[in-house]
Structure formats: structure tokens, C-alpha cells
mmCIF file of C-alpha atoms in Angstrom:
data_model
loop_
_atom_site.group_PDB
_atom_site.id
_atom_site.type_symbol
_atom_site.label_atom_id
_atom_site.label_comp_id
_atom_site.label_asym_id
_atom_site.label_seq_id
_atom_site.Cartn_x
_atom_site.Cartn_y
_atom_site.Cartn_z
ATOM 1 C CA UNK Y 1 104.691 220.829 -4.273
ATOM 2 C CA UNK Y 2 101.688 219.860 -2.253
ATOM 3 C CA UNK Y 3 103.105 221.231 1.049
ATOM 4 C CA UNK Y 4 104.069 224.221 -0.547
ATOM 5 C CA UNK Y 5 100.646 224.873 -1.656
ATOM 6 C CA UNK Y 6 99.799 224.584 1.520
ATOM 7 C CA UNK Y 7 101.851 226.587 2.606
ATOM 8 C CA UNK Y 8 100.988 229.479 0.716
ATOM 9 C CA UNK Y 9 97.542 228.840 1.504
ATOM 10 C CA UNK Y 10 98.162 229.082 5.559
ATOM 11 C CA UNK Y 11 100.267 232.299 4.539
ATOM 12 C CA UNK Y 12 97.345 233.712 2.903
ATOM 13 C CA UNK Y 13 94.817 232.752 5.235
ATOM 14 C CA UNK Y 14 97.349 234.312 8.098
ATOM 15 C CA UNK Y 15 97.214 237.524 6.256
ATOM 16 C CA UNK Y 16 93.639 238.090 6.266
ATOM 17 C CA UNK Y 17 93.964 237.003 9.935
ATOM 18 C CA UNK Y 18 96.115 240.268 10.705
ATOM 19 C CA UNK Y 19 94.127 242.510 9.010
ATOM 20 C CA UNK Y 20 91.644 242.047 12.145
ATOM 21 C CA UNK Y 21 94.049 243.973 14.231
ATOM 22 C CA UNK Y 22 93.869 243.619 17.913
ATOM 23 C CA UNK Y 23 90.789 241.786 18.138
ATOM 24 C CA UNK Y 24 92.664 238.967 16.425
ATOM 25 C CA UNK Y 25 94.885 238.599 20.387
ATOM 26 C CA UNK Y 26 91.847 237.902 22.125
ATOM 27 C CA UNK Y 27 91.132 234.282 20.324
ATOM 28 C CA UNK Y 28 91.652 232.846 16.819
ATOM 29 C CA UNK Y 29 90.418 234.381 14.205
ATOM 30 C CA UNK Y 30 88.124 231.710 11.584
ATOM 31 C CA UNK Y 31 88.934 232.817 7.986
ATOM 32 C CA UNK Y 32 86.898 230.198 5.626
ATOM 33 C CA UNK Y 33 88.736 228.911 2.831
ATOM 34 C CA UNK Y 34 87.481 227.538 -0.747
ATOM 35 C CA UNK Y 35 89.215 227.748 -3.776
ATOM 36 C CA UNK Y 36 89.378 225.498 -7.237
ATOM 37 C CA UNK Y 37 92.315 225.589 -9.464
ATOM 38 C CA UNK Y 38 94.536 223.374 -12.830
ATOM 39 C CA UNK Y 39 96.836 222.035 -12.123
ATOM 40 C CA UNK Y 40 98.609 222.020 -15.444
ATOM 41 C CA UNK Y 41 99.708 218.732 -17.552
ATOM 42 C CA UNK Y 42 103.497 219.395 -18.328
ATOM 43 C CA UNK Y 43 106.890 217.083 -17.786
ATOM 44 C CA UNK Y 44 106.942 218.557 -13.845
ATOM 45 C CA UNK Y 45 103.357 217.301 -13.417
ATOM 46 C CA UNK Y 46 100.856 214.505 -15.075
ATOM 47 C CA UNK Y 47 100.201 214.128 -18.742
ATOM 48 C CA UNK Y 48 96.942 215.109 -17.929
ATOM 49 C CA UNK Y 49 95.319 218.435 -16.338
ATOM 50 C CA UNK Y 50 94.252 217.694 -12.588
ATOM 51 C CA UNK Y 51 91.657 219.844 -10.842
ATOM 52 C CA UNK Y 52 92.445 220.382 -7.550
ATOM 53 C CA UNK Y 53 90.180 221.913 -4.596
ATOM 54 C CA UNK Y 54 90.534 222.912 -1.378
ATOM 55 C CA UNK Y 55 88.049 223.398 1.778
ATOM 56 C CA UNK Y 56 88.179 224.351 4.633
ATOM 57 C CA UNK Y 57 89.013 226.910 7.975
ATOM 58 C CA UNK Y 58 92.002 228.202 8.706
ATOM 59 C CA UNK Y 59 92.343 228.880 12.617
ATOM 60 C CA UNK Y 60 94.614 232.223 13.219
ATOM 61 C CA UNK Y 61 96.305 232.895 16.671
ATOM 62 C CA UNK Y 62 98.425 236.171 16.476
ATOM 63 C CA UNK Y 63 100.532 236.413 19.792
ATOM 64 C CA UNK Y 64 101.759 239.708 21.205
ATOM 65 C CA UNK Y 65 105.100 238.512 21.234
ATOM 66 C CA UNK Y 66 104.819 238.620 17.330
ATOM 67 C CA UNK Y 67 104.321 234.865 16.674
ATOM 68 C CA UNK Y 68 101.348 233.289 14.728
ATOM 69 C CA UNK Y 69 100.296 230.171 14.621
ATOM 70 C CA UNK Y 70 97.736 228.711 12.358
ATOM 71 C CA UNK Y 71 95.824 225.496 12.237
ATOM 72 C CA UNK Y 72 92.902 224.072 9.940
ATOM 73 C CA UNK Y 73 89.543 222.975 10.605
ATOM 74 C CA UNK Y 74 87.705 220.513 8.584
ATOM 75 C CA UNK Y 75 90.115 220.989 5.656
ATOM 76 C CA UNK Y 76 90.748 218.835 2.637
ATOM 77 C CA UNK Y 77 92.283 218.686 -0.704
ATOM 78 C CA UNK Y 78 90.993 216.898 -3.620
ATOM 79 C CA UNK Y 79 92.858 216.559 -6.825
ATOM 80 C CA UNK Y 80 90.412 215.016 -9.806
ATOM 81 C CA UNK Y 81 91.051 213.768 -13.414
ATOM 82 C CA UNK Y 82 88.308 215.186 -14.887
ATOM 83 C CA UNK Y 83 89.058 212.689 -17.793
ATOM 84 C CA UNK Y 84 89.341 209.457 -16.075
ATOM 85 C CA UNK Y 85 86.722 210.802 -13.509
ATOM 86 C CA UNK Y 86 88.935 209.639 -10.775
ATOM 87 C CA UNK Y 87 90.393 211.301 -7.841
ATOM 88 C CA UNK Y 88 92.014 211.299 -4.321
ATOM 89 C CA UNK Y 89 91.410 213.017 -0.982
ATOM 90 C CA UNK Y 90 93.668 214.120 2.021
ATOM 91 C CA UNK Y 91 92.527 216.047 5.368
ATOM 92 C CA UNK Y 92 94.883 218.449 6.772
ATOM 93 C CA UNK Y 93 95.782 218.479 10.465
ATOM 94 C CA UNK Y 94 98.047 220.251 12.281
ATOM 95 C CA UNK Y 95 99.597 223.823 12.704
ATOM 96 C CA UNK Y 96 101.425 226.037 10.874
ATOM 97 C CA UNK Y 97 103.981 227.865 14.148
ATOM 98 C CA UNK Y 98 105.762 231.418 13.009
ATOM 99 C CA UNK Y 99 107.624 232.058 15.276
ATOM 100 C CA UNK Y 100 107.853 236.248 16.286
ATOM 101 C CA UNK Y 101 110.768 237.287 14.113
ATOM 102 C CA UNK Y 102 114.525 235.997 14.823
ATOM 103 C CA UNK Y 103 115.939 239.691 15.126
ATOM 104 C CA UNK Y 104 118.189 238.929 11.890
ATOM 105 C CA UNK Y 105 115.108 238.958 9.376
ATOM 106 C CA UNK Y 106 113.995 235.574 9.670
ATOM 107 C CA UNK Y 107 111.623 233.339 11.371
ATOM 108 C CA UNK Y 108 111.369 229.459 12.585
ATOM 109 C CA UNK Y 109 108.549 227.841 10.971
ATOM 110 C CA UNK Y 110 107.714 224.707 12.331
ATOM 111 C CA UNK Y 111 104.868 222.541 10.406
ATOM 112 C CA UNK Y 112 103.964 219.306 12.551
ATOM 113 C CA UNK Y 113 101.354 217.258 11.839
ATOM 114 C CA UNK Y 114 99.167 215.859 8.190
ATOM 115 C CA UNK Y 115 99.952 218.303 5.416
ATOM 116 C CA UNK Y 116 98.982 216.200 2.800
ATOM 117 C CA UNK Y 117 99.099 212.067 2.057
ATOM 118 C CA UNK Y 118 97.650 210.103 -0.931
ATOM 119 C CA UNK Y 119 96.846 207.005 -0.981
ATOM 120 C CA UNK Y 120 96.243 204.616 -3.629
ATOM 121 C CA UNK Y 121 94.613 201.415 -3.602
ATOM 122 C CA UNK Y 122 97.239 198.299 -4.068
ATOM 123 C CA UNK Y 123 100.103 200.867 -3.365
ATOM 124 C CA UNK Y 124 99.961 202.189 -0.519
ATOM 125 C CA UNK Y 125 101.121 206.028 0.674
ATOM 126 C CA UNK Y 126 102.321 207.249 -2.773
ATOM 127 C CA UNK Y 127 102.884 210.649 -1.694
ATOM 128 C CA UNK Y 128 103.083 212.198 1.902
ATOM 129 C CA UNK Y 129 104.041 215.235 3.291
ATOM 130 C CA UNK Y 130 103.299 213.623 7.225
ATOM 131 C CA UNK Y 131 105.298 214.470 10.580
ATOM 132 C CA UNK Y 132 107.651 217.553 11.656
ATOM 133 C CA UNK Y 133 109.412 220.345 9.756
ATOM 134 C CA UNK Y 134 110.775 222.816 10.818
ATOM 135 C CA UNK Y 135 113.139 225.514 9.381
ATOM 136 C CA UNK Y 136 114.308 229.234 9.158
ATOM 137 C CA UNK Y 137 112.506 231.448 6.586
ATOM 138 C CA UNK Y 138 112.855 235.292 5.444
ATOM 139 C CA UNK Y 139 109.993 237.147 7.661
ATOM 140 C CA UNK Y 140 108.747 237.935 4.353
ATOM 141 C CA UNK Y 141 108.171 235.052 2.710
ATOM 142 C CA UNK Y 142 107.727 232.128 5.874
ATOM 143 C CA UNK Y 143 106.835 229.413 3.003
ATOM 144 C CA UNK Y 144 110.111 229.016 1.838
ATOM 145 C CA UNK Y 145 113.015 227.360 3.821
ATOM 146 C CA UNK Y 146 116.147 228.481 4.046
ATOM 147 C CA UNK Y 147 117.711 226.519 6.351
ATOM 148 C CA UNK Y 148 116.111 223.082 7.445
ATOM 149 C CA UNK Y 149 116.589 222.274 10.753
ATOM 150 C CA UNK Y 150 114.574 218.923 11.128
ATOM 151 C CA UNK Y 151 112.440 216.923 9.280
ATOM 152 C CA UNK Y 152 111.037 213.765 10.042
ATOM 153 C CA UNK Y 153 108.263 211.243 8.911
ATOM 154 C CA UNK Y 154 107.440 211.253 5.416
ATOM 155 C CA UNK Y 155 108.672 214.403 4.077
ATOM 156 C CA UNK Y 156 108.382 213.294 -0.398
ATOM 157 C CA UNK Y 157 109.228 216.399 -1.840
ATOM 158 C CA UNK Y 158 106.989 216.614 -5.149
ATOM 159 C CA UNK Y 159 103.247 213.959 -5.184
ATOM 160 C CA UNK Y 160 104.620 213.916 -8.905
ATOM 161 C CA UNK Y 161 104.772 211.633 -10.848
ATOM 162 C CA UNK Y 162 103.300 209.451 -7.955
ATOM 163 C CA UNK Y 163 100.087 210.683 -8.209
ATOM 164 C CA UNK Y 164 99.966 210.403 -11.747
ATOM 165 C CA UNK Y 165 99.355 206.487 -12.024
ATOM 166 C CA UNK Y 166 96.401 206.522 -9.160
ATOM 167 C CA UNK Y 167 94.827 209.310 -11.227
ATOM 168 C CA UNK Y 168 95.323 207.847 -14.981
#
């Protein structure tokens, strides 16, 4: 869930990125990043609503050739209990590769690098989202796989209900 989010924010940070047209070629293109949401209790997340925010700079490279690729600067996510007053913090590192489009209607995305760990005191790495991933997507929607074609490292596909105990 976490590196989905992520996802979608690289996605949406990338699509600002385009809309600078040719100057974007020339060097990356800095599009700042902020944004607070709730994540919702429910039976898919925590009994309890977590805030989560996320800061930072998104780094856009748009290649002739049609490719992008997208890394962070000084980016982090924190999700809080507002009730417990606790809460947990993970930089981001590493790019976000589209390739230029697979002539068939996809892309290869490849993801290498930090896209999200927690930690939790006594436990260790509870949740991580750490190392290389790479798959083919629809052109149209490059944060969904369709096909994996590698993943290694620590690749935990939901932080829930991991999360949930560090947070309580």
C-alpha cells in the first residue's frame, strides 16, 4: 500500500513535470511536493485513523527517447496516531525509471532503491518496501504491474497490520 502511494505520488509529480514541455529535456525539472491525508481505520488498515504526510522534491528527467525517470529529494513520509501521539518516519531514495513505451502499450518500470521502511523499536523492520522492482505496466497507468519481472530485497506488500502495533 505504501509503495503504491508512492507510486502514485511519483506519477503525479511526473505529470506536472511534462507539462513544462521542452524545457523539461534540458535538465530535471524540481516539482515540490507536500500533502497531508487519513488514512482511514477499517479491517484493511488500523483500528485507529493514521495521519499520514509527505515532503519533499520530486526530480523529473523526460528523455527524448520517451523515457522518464524520476527521483526524490529530501523526501519523507510520516504516518501519526493522533490519539496515541505516536508516529514513524521513512526517507525515500531512489528513482522511479519509465521506460519510453514498449510499442505494445506498455512500459518497464523499474523502482530501485528506499521506497518506504518502518521501523519499530524492539522489532525491528516491520514493514519495507527496500531494493529492486521492476515490471511491465499499461503506458497509462505505470503504477500498476502487470507483469513482475524481478523483485528483490524486502518487497512486504501491505505496512498493515504491522504498523498498527508500533502506532497503538
Amino acid at each position: 500500500m505504501l509503495r503504491r502511494s508512492i507510486a502514485v505520488l511519483v506519477t503525479a509529480g511526473a505529470s506536472l513535470a511534462v507539462l513544462a514541455g521542452p524545457a523539461a529535456a534540458a535538465g530535471p525539472v524540481r516539482v515540490p511536493f507536500e500533502s497531508t491525508r487519513i488514512i482511514a481505520a477499517g479491517p484493511d488498515t488500523c483500528p485507529f485513523a493514521i495521519t499520514s504526510h509527505v515532503s519533499g522534491t520530486f526530480l523529473v528527467f523526460n528523455h527524448a527517447d520517451g523515457s522518464q525517470k524520476v527521483t526524490v529529494a529530501d523526501f519523507f513520509v510520516t504516518w501519526s496516531n493522533p490519539l496515541s501521539g505516536l508516529s514513524m518516519t521513512t526517507a525515500l531514495a531512489g528513482p522511479f525509471i519509465t521506460s519510453a513505451p514498449n510499442g505494445d502499450g506498455t512500459v518497464t518500470v523499474t523502482i530501485d532503491g528506499n521506497d518506504g521502511i518502518f521501523v519499530a523499536p524492539g522489532q525491528g523492520v516491520i514493514y519495507g518496501a527496500v531494493g529492486r522492482l521492476v515490471y511491465i505496466a499499461d503506458e497509462s497507468d505505470p503504477t500498476t504491474p502487470l507483469v513482475l519481472l524481478q523483485s528483490s530485497g524486502i518487497q512486504d506488500p501491505s505496512p498493515f497490520p504491522s504498523v498498527c502495533s508500533a502506532l497503538a
